[in-house]
Amino acid sequence: MSLDDLAIQPPAVLDAILRETEQSGFVMASEPKTGALLRTLVASKPGGRFLELGTGTGVGAAWLLDGMDSASQLDTVDNNADWQEIARRHLSNDLRIKFHTEDGAEFLRRVQQPYDFIFADTWAGKFENLELALGLLRPGGMYVVDDLLRQDSWPEGHAGKIPGFVEALERREDFISVKLAWGSGLMMAVRRSAR
Ligand SMILES: C[S@@+](CC[C@H](N)C(=O)[O-])C[C@H]1O[C@@H](n2cnc3c(N)ncnc32)[C@H](O)[C@@H]1O
């Protein structure tokens, strides 16, 4: 058996989102391995407050919602209303999700309440404003990114940002982090409790 085999049931809504994603020309959607990990991680936080930076067309959000319990809430942010409209069409009937169409950094600056989990899937909160994003996590809160292994879909400048980003996360003494050679290359960091 290969650990790469992914014989798991994707969220029911995913097929329809993927069809529209392909028609739209959006090429940055999360892959199933990332989605499966996100879904598993959020299931560990019943009643959790979750944040996705970079909604895209809603692929990651569909996986997140599939792992969340009924008392959990997901905020998802994108500055591109057209991509996000696809996500809204397929997911806004789920009352646990709230869409924000705005710049991710501005959202991070104005948000008040802490989160249990952040999937930082755009530059804001990842390569930029990392401190702002990490500062929003409760003790035990998880910060997850993907796209650390080279992808054809990367925008210009992405590759050069990775070493400094990884180093900044690994240097943090208030977070425990790990890199995972899974899917597009993931990293997660968990805020330590005060000791
Ligand atoms: C990698 S894609 C997100 C994919 C999505 N999370 C998924 O799982 O399929 C990155 C998204 O970030 C959005 N984006 C780019 N710059 C942004 C910014 N400054 N603030 C908010 N969103 C931004 C893009 O419009 C794009 O939809």
PDB file of N, CA and C in Angstrom, residues 63-154:
ATOM      1  N   TRP A  63     -13.788  21.398   2.004  1.00  0.00           N
ATOM      2  CA  TRP A  63     -13.159  20.378   2.865  1.00  0.00           C
ATOM      3  C   TRP A  63     -13.249  20.794   4.328  1.00  0.00           C
ATOM      4  N   LEU A  64     -12.999  22.063   4.608  1.00  0.00           N
ATOM      5  CA  LEU A  64     -13.047  22.533   6.000  1.00  0.00           C
ATOM      6  C   LEU A  64     -14.452  22.313   6.585  1.00  0.00           C
ATOM      7  N   LEU A  65     -15.469  22.736   5.833  1.00  0.00           N
ATOM      8  CA  LEU A  65     -16.843  22.596   6.324  1.00  0.00           C
ATOM      9  C   LEU A  65     -17.181  21.130   6.578  1.00  0.00           C
ATOM     10  N   ASP A  66     -16.620  20.249   5.761  1.00  0.00           N
ATOM     11  CA  ASP A  66     -16.921  18.820   5.882  1.00  0.00           C
ATOM     12  C   ASP A  66     -16.372  18.234   7.193  1.00  0.00           C
ATOM     13  N   GLY A  67     -15.308  18.860   7.733  1.00  0.00           N
ATOM     14  CA  GLY A  67     -14.735  18.351   8.987  1.00  0.00           C
ATOM     15  C   GLY A  67     -15.267  19.063  10.219  1.00  0.00           C
ATOM     16  N   MET A  68     -15.890  20.218  10.025  1.00  0.00           N
ATOM     17  CA  MET A  68     -16.341  21.024  11.169  1.00  0.00           C
ATOM     18  C   MET A  68     -17.639  20.482  11.756  1.00  0.00           C
ATOM     19  N   ASP A  69     -17.799  20.608  13.078  1.00  0.00           N
ATOM     20  CA  ASP A  69     -19.086  20.211  13.660  1.00  0.00           C
ATOM     21  C   ASP A  69     -20.100  21.351  13.507  1.00  0.00           C
ATOM     22  N   SER A  70     -21.319  21.076  13.958  1.00  0.00           N
ATOM     23  CA  SER A  70     -22.398  22.037  13.681  1.00  0.00           C
ATOM     24  C   SER A  70     -22.242  23.339  14.465  1.00  0.00           C
ATOM     25  N   ALA A  71     -21.423  23.335  15.534  1.00  0.00           N
ATOM     26  CA  ALA A  71     -21.264  24.556  16.334  1.00  0.00           C
ATOM     27  C   ALA A  71     -20.068  25.395  15.881  1.00  0.00           C
ATOM     28  N   SER A  72     -19.351  24.929  14.867  1.00  0.00           N
ATOM     29  CA  SER A  72     -18.156  25.648  14.409  1.00  0.00           C
ATOM     30  C   SER A  72     -18.529  26.729  13.391  1.00  0.00           C
ATOM     31  N   GLN A  73     -17.606  27.659  13.207  1.00  0.00           N
ATOM     32  CA  GLN A  73     -17.811  28.790  12.284  1.00  0.00           C
ATOM     33  C   GLN A  73     -16.578  28.966  11.416  1.00  0.00           C
ATOM     34  N   LEU A  74     -16.789  29.257  10.144  1.00  0.00           N
ATOM     35  CA  LEU A  74     -15.667  29.500   9.235  1.00  0.00           C
ATOM     36  C   LEU A  74     -15.786  30.891   8.612  1.00  0.00           C
ATOM     37  N   ASP A  75     -14.749  31.697   8.784  1.00  0.00           N
ATOM     38  CA  ASP A  75     -14.643  32.959   8.039  1.00  0.00           C
ATOM     39  C   ASP A  75     -13.710  32.704   6.873  1.00  0.00           C
ATOM     40  N   THR A  76     -14.084  33.122   5.687  1.00  0.00           N
ATOM     41  CA  THR A  76     -13.190  32.967   4.537  1.00  0.00           C
ATOM     42  C   THR A  76     -13.101  34.291   3.781  1.00  0.00           C
ATOM     43  N   VAL A  77     -11.886  34.657   3.405  1.00  0.00           N
ATOM     44  CA  VAL A  77     -11.607  36.007   2.893  1.00  0.00           C
ATOM     45  C   VAL A  77     -10.936  35.921   1.520  1.00  0.00           C
ATOM     46  N   ASP A  78     -11.416  36.720   0.572  1.00  0.00           N
ATOM     47  CA  ASP A  78     -10.728  36.830  -0.718  1.00  0.00           C
ATOM     48  C   ASP A  78     -10.965  38.234  -1.263  1.00  0.00           C
ATOM     49  N   ASN A  79      -9.987  38.773  -1.939  1.00  0.00           N
ATOM     50  CA  ASN A  79     -10.178  40.112  -2.502  1.00  0.00           C
ATOM     51  C   ASN A  79     -10.708  40.050  -3.935  1.00  0.00           C
ATOM     52  N   ASN A  80     -10.938  38.843  -4.431  1.00  0.00           N
ATOM     53  CA  ASN A  80     -11.451  38.698  -5.792  1.00  0.00           C
ATOM     54  C   ASN A  80     -12.887  38.180  -5.743  1.00  0.00           C
ATOM     55  N   ALA A  81     -13.829  39.079  -6.018  1.00  0.00           N
ATOM     56  CA  ALA A  81     -15.247  38.734  -5.889  1.00  0.00           C
ATOM     57  C   ALA A  81     -15.672  37.680  -6.916  1.00  0.00           C
ATOM     58  N   ASP A  82     -14.991  37.633  -8.065  1.00  0.00           N
ATOM     59  CA  ASP A  82     -15.409  36.680  -9.103  1.00  0.00           C
ATOM     60  C   ASP A  82     -15.109  35.245  -8.708  1.00  0.00           C
ATOM     61  N   TRP A  83     -13.884  35.016  -8.203  1.00  0.00           N
ATOM     62  CA  TRP A  83     -13.568  33.647  -7.760  1.00  0.00           C
ATOM     63  C   TRP A  83     -14.475  33.274  -6.582  1.00  0.00           C
ATOM     64  N   GLN A  84     -14.602  34.224  -5.672  1.00  0.00           N
ATOM     65  CA  GLN A  84     -15.353  33.910  -4.456  1.00  0.00           C
ATOM     66  C   GLN A  84     -16.831  33.653  -4.753  1.00  0.00           C
ATOM     67  N   GLU A  85     -17.329  34.261  -5.844  1.00  0.00           N
ATOM     68  CA  GLU A  85     -18.737  34.065  -6.203  1.00  0.00           C
ATOM     69  C   GLU A  85     -19.034  32.577  -6.472  1.00  0.00           C
ATOM     70  N   ILE A  86     -18.056  31.879  -7.027  1.00  0.00           N
ATOM     71  CA  ILE A  86     -18.258  30.435  -7.271  1.00  0.00           C
ATOM     72  C   ILE A  86     -18.439  29.728  -5.926  1.00  0.00           C
ATOM     73  N   ALA A  87     -17.580  30.071  -4.960  1.00  0.00           N
ATOM     74  CA  ALA A  87     -17.697  29.477  -3.625  1.00  0.00           C
ATOM     75  C   ALA A  87     -19.049  29.823  -2.992  1.00  0.00           C
ATOM     76  N   ARG A  88     -19.431  31.075  -3.135  1.00  0.00           N
ATOM     77  CA  ARG A  88     -20.707  31.499  -2.535  1.00  0.00           C
ATOM     78  C   ARG A  88     -21.870  30.693  -3.106  1.00  0.00           C
ATOM     79  N   ARG A  89     -21.844  30.493  -4.435  1.00  0.00           N
ATOM     80  CA  ARG A  89     -22.953  29.774  -5.075  1.00  0.00           C
ATOM     81  C   ARG A  89     -23.123  28.377  -4.497  1.00  0.00           C
ATOM     82  N   HIS A  90     -21.996  27.738  -4.194  1.00  0.00           N
ATOM     83  CA  HIS A  90     -22.081  26.333  -3.755  1.00  0.00           C
ATOM     84  C   HIS A  90     -22.137  26.161  -2.243  1.00  0.00           C
ATOM     85  N   LEU A  91     -21.669  27.152  -1.495  1.00  0.00           N
ATOM     86  CA  LEU A  91     -21.490  26.920  -0.048  1.00  0.00           C
ATOM     87  C   LEU A  91     -22.306  27.837   0.853  1.00  0.00           C
ATOM     88  N   SER A  92     -22.905  28.905   0.283  1.00  0.00           N
ATOM     89  CA  SER A  92     -23.506  29.885   1.198  1.00  0.00           C
ATOM     90  C   SER A  92     -24.807  29.395   1.819  1.00  0.00           C
ATOM     91  N   ASN A  93     -25.313  28.249   1.376  1.00  0.00           N
ATOM     92  CA  ASN A  93     -26.486  27.690   2.073  1.00  0.00           C
ATOM     93  C   ASN A  93     -26.090  27.062   3.413  1.00  0.00           C
ATOM     94  N   ASP A  94     -24.795  26.930   3.652  1.00  0.00           N
ATOM     95  CA  ASP A  94     -24.301  26.399   4.927  1.00  0.00           C
ATOM     96  C   ASP A  94     -24.109  27.588   5.873  1.00  0.00           C
ATOM     97  N   LEU A  95     -24.869  27.630   6.934  1.00  0.00           N
ATOM     98  CA  LEU A  95     -24.867  28.816   7.808  1.00  0.00           C
ATOM     99  C   LEU A  95     -23.596  28.949   8.638  1.00  0.00           C
ATOM    100  N   ARG A  96     -22.727  27.954   8.594  1.00  0.00           N
ATOM    101  CA  ARG A  96     -21.489  28.032   9.390  1.00  0.00           C
ATOM    102  C   ARG A  96     -20.419  28.853   8.691  1.00  0.00           C
ATOM    103  N   ILE A  97     -20.624  29.188   7.407  1.00  0.00           N
ATOM    104  CA  ILE A  97     -19.573  29.917   6.665  1.00  0.00           C
ATOM    105  C   ILE A  97     -19.976  31.374   6.490  1.00  0.00           C
ATOM    106  N   LYS A  98     -18.979  32.254   6.650  1.00  0.00           N
ATOM    107  CA  LYS A  98     -19.214  33.676   6.389  1.00  0.00           C
ATOM    108  C   LYS A  98     -18.155  34.141   5.392  1.00  0.00           C
ATOM    109  N   PHE A  99     -18.617  34.753   4.300  1.00  0.00           N
ATOM    110  CA  PHE A  99     -17.700  35.229   3.261  1.00  0.00           C
ATOM    111  C   PHE A  99     -17.342  36.689   3.501  1.00  0.00           C
ATOM    112  N   HIS A 100     -16.086  37.014   3.294  1.00  0.00           N
ATOM    113  CA  HIS A 100     -15.616  38.396   3.398  1.00  0.00           C
ATOM    114  C   HIS A 100     -14.887  38.718   2.108  1.00  0.00           C
ATOM    115  N   THR A 101     -15.387  39.718   1.376  1.00  0.00           N
ATOM    116  CA  THR A 101     -14.718  40.110   0.136  1.00  0.00           C
ATOM    117  C   THR A 101     -13.899  41.351   0.430  1.00  0.00           C
ATOM    118  N   GLU A 102     -12.645  41.138   0.738  1.00  0.00           N
ATOM    119  CA  GLU A 102     -11.773  42.260   1.080  1.00  0.00           C
ATOM    120  C   GLU A 102     -10.325  41.799   1.087  1.00  0.00           C
ATOM    121  N   ASP A 103      -9.439  42.743   1.239  1.00  0.00           N
ATOM    122  CA  ASP A 103      -8.017  42.423   1.325  1.00  0.00           C
ATOM    123  C   ASP A 103      -7.746  41.635   2.611  1.00  0.00           C
ATOM    124  N   GLY A 104      -6.955  40.563   2.485  1.00  0.00           N
ATOM    125  CA  GLY A 104      -6.688  39.709   3.641  1.00  0.00           C
ATOM    126  C   GLY A 104      -5.984  40.448   4.771  1.00  0.00           C
ATOM    127  N   ALA A 105      -5.041  41.325   4.423  1.00  0.00           N
ATOM    128  CA  ALA A 105      -4.309  42.049   5.462  1.00  0.00           C
ATOM    129  C   ALA A 105      -5.247  42.997   6.209  1.00  0.00           C
ATOM    130  N   GLU A 106      -6.151  43.622   5.464  1.00  0.00           N
ATOM    131  CA  GLU A 106      -7.101  44.518   6.139  1.00  0.00           C
ATOM    132  C   GLU A 106      -8.011  43.733   7.071  1.00  0.00           C
ATOM    133  N   PHE A 107      -8.428  42.578   6.602  1.00  0.00           N
ATOM    134  CA  PHE A 107      -9.262  41.729   7.463  1.00  0.00           C
ATOM    135  C   PHE A 107      -8.505  41.388   8.749  1.00  0.00           C
ATOM    136  N   LEU A 108      -7.245  40.986   8.607  1.00  0.00           N
ATOM    137  CA  LEU A 108      -6.453  40.601   9.787  1.00  0.00           C
ATOM    138  C   LEU A 108      -6.300  41.770  10.758  1.00  0.00           C
ATOM    139  N   ARG A 109      -6.200  42.963  10.210  1.00  0.00           N
ATOM    140  CA  ARG A 109      -6.017  44.137  11.069  1.00  0.00           C
ATOM    141  C   ARG A 109      -7.289  44.481  11.849  1.00  0.00           C
ATOM    142  N   ARG A 110      -8.441  44.227  11.239  1.00  0.00           N
ATOM    143  CA  ARG A 110      -9.665  44.705  11.906  1.00  0.00           C
ATOM    144  C   ARG A 110     -10.336  43.618  12.754  1.00  0.00           C
ATOM    145  N   VAL A 111      -9.979  42.342  12.544  1.00  0.00           N
ATOM    146  CA  VAL A 111     -10.694  41.282  13.253  1.00  0.00           C
ATOM    147  C   VAL A 111     -10.305  41.309  14.730  1.00  0.00           C
ATOM    148  N   GLN A 112     -11.274  41.048  15.599  1.00  0.00           N
ATOM    149  CA  GLN A 112     -11.040  41.173  17.039  1.00  0.00           C
ATOM    150  C   GLN A 112     -10.912  39.818  17.737  1.00  0.00           C
ATOM    151  N   GLN A 113     -11.782  38.899  17.364  1.00  0.00           N
ATOM    152  CA  GLN A 113     -11.845  37.637  18.123  1.00  0.00           C
ATOM    153  C   GLN A 113     -10.776  36.646  17.669  1.00  0.00           C
ATOM    154  N   PRO A 114     -10.240  35.865  18.610  1.00  0.00           N
ATOM    155  CA  PRO A 114      -9.205  34.901  18.218  1.00  0.00           C
ATOM    156  C   PRO A 114      -9.781  33.680  17.485  1.00  0.00           C
ATOM    157  N   TYR A 115      -8.879  32.952  16.850  1.00  0.00           N
ATOM    158  CA  TYR A 115      -9.262  31.749  16.090  1.00  0.00           C
ATOM    159  C   TYR A 115      -8.604  30.497  16.668  1.00  0.00           C
ATOM    160  N   ASP A 116      -9.213  29.351  16.338  1.00  0.00           N
ATOM    161  CA  ASP A 116      -8.641  28.051  16.719  1.00  0.00           C
ATOM    162  C   ASP A 116      -7.814  27.454  15.584  1.00  0.00           C
ATOM    163  N   PHE A 117      -7.973  28.032  14.402  1.00  0.00           N
ATOM    164  CA  PHE A 117      -7.339  27.417  13.233  1.00  0.00           C
ATOM    165  C   PHE A 117      -7.315  28.440  12.099  1.00  0.00           C
ATOM    166  N   ILE A 118      -6.165  28.579  11.449  1.00  0.00           N
ATOM    167  CA  ILE A 118      -6.080  29.456  10.277  1.00  0.00           C
ATOM    168  C   ILE A 118      -5.431  28.685   9.133  1.00  0.00           C
ATOM    169  N   PHE A 119      -6.112  28.639   7.999  1.00  0.00           N
ATOM    170  CA  PHE A 119      -5.521  28.122   6.763  1.00  0.00           C
ATOM    171  C   PHE A 119      -5.137  29.359   5.958  1.00  0.00           C
ATOM    172  N   ALA A 120      -3.841  29.651   5.923  1.00  0.00           N
ATOM    173  CA  ALA A 120      -3.357  30.874   5.256  1.00  0.00           C
ATOM    174  C   ALA A 120      -2.979  30.508   3.830  1.00  0.00           C
ATOM    175  N   ASP A 121      -3.899  30.758   2.906  1.00  0.00           N
ATOM    176  CA  ASP A 121      -3.722  30.289   1.530  1.00  0.00           C
ATOM    177  C   ASP A 121      -3.607  31.443   0.542  1.00  0.00           C
ATOM    178  N   THR A 122      -3.081  32.556   1.010  1.00  0.00           N
ATOM    179  CA  THR A 122      -2.727  33.655   0.122  1.00  0.00           C
ATOM    180  C   THR A 122      -1.561  34.406   0.761  1.00  0.00           C
ATOM    181  N   TRP A 123      -1.026  35.391   0.075  1.00  0.00           N
ATOM    182  CA  TRP A 123       0.172  36.057   0.611  1.00  0.00           C
ATOM    183  C   TRP A 123      -0.108  36.734   1.938  1.00  0.00           C
ATOM    184  N   ALA A 124      -1.301  37.355   2.036  1.00  0.00           N
ATOM    185  CA  ALA A 124      -1.650  38.034   3.296  1.00  0.00           C
ATOM    186  C   ALA A 124      -1.818  36.985   4.386  1.00  0.00           C
ATOM    187  N   GLY A 125      -1.054  37.138   5.455  1.00  0.00           N
ATOM    188  CA  GLY A 125      -1.120  36.161   6.543  1.00  0.00           C
ATOM    189  C   GLY A 125      -0.136  35.029   6.375  1.00  0.00           C
ATOM    190  N   LYS A 126       0.643  35.091   5.273  1.00  0.00           N
ATOM    191  CA  LYS A 126       1.628  34.027   5.026  1.00  0.00           C
ATOM    192  C   LYS A 126       2.969  34.692   4.746  1.00  0.00           C
ATOM    193  N   PHE A 127       3.160  35.169   3.544  1.00  0.00           N
ATOM    194  CA  PHE A 127       4.415  35.841   3.207  1.00  0.00           C
ATOM    195  C   PHE A 127       4.412  37.297   3.673  1.00  0.00           C
ATOM    196  N   GLU A 128       3.240  37.807   3.900  1.00  0.00           N
ATOM    197  CA  GLU A 128       3.099  39.165   4.458  1.00  0.00           C
ATOM    198  C   GLU A 128       2.174  39.079   5.664  1.00  0.00           C
ATOM    199  N   ASN A 129       2.407  39.948   6.634  1.00  0.00           N
ATOM    200  CA  ASN A 129       1.535  40.013   7.815  1.00  0.00           C
ATOM    201  C   ASN A 129       1.431  38.684   8.574  1.00  0.00           C
ATOM    202  N   LEU A 130       2.527  37.930   8.569  1.00  0.00           N
ATOM    203  CA  LEU A 130       2.525  36.655   9.307  1.00  0.00           C
ATOM    204  C   LEU A 130       2.247  36.895  10.793  1.00  0.00           C
ATOM    205  N   GLU A 131       2.869  37.956  11.336  1.00  0.00           N
ATOM    206  CA  GLU A 131       2.698  38.232  12.773  1.00  0.00           C
ATOM    207  C   GLU A 131       1.231  38.472  13.118  1.00  0.00           C
ATOM    208  N   LEU A 132       0.570  39.205  12.219  1.00  0.00           N
ATOM    209  CA  LEU A 132      -0.846  39.506  12.470  1.00  0.00           C
ATOM    210  C   LEU A 132      -1.665  38.217  12.537  1.00  0.00           C
ATOM    211  N   ALA A 133      -1.397  37.312  11.609  1.00  0.00           N
ATOM    212  CA  ALA A 133      -2.164  36.056  11.561  1.00  0.00           C
ATOM    213  C   ALA A 133      -1.857  35.207  12.796  1.00  0.00           C
ATOM    214  N   LEU A 134      -0.581  35.039  13.117  1.00  0.00           N
ATOM    215  CA  LEU A 134      -0.221  34.190  14.260  1.00  0.00           C
ATOM    216  C   LEU A 134      -0.774  34.776  15.555  1.00  0.00           C
ATOM    217  N   GLY A 135      -0.819  36.097  15.608  1.00  0.00           N
ATOM    218  CA  GLY A 135      -1.311  36.772  16.810  1.00  0.00           C
ATOM    219  C   GLY A 135      -2.787  36.519  17.082  1.00  0.00           C
ATOM    220  N   LEU A 136      -3.499  36.031  16.073  1.00  0.00           N
ATOM    221  CA  LEU A 136      -4.933  35.779  16.254  1.00  0.00           C
ATOM    222  C   LEU A 136      -5.236  34.383  16.783  1.00  0.00           C
ATOM    223  N   LEU A 137      -4.201  33.563  16.927  1.00  0.00           N
ATOM    224  CA  LEU A 137      -4.459  32.164  17.320  1.00  0.00           C
ATOM    225  C   LEU A 137      -4.452  32.002  18.838  1.00  0.00           C
ATOM    226  N   ARG A 138      -5.431  31.261  19.320  1.00  0.00           N
ATOM    227  CA  ARG A 138      -5.484  30.896  20.740  1.00  0.00           C
ATOM    228  C   ARG A 138      -4.396  29.865  21.052  1.00  0.00           C
ATOM    229  N   PRO A 139      -4.058  29.676  22.334  1.00  0.00           N
ATOM    230  CA  PRO A 139      -3.189  28.546  22.687  1.00  0.00           C
ATOM    231  C   PRO A 139      -3.810  27.243  22.167  1.00  0.00           C
ATOM    232  N   GLY A 140      -2.984  26.425  21.552  1.00  0.00           N
ATOM    233  CA  GLY A 140      -3.500  25.195  20.931  1.00  0.00           C
ATOM    234  C   GLY A 140      -4.008  25.433  19.520  1.00  0.00           C
ATOM    235  N   GLY A 141      -4.083  26.705  19.125  1.00  0.00           N
ATOM    236  CA  GLY A 141      -4.581  27.040  17.788  1.00  0.00           C
ATOM    237  C   GLY A 141      -3.575  26.650  16.709  1.00  0.00           C
ATOM    238  N   MET A 142      -4.109  26.237  15.560  1.00  0.00           N
ATOM    239  CA  MET A 142      -3.247  25.738  14.474  1.00  0.00           C
ATOM    240  C   MET A 142      -3.192  26.709  13.306  1.00  0.00           C
ATOM    241  N   TYR A 143      -2.006  26.811  12.744  1.00  0.00           N
ATOM    242  CA  TYR A 143      -1.769  27.637  11.557  1.00  0.00           C
ATOM    243  C   TYR A 143      -1.270  26.676  10.471  1.00  0.00           C
ATOM    244  N   VAL A 144      -1.935  26.667   9.322  1.00  0.00           N
ATOM    245  CA  VAL A 144      -1.584  25.701   8.266  1.00  0.00           C
ATOM    246  C   VAL A 144      -1.386  26.425   6.938  1.00  0.00           C
ATOM    247  N   VAL A 145      -0.325  26.054   6.231  1.00  0.00           N
ATOM    248  CA  VAL A 145      -0.111  26.556   4.868  1.00  0.00           C
ATOM    249  C   VAL A 145       0.229  25.383   3.957  1.00  0.00           C
ATOM    250  N   ASP A 146      -0.045  25.567   2.664  1.00  0.00           N
ATOM    251  CA  ASP A 146       0.420  24.560   1.693  1.00  0.00           C
ATOM    252  C   ASP A 146       1.251  25.274   0.631  1.00  0.00           C
ATOM    253  N   ASP A 147       1.488  24.594  -0.492  1.00  0.00           N
ATOM    254  CA  ASP A 147       2.239  25.215  -1.595  1.00  0.00           C
ATOM    255  C   ASP A 147       3.682  25.545  -1.243  1.00  0.00           C
ATOM    256  N   LEU A 148       4.326  24.695  -0.474  1.00  0.00           N
ATOM    257  CA  LEU A 148       5.737  24.942  -0.159  1.00  0.00           C
ATOM    258  C   LEU A 148       6.667  24.172  -1.100  1.00  0.00           C
ATOM    259  N   LEU A 149       6.122  23.191  -1.826  1.00  0.00           N
ATOM    260  CA  LEU A 149       6.913  22.472  -2.834  1.00  0.00           C
ATOM    261  C   LEU A 149       6.539  23.031  -4.208  1.00  0.00           C
ATOM    262  N   ARG A 150       7.498  23.160  -5.069  1.00  0.00           N
ATOM    263  CA  ARG A 150       7.324  23.880  -6.339  1.00  0.00           C
ATOM    264  C   ARG A 150       6.081  23.424  -7.128  1.00  0.00           C
ATOM    265  N   GLN A 151       5.258  24.395  -7.549  1.00  0.00           N
ATOM    266  CA  GLN A 151       4.039  24.114  -8.331  1.00  0.00           C
ATOM    267  C   GLN A 151       4.050  24.969  -9.595  1.00  0.00           C
ATOM    268  N   ASP A 152       3.510  24.392 -10.697  1.00  0.00           N
ATOM    269  CA  ASP A 152       3.450  25.156 -11.950  1.00  0.00           C
ATOM    270  C   ASP A 152       2.563  26.394 -11.812  1.00  0.00           C
ATOM    271  N   SER A 153       1.579  26.317 -10.918  1.00  0.00           N
ATOM    272  CA  SER A 153       0.595  27.406 -10.822  1.00  0.00           C
ATOM    273  C   SER A 153       1.100  28.598 -10.009  1.00  0.00           C
ATOM    274  N   TRP A 154       2.314  28.524  -9.470  1.00  0.00           N
ATOM    275  CA  TRP A 154       2.794  29.614  -8.613  1.00  0.00           C
ATOM    276  C   TRP A 154       2.874  30.943  -9.344  1.00  0.00           C
TER     277      TRP A 154
END
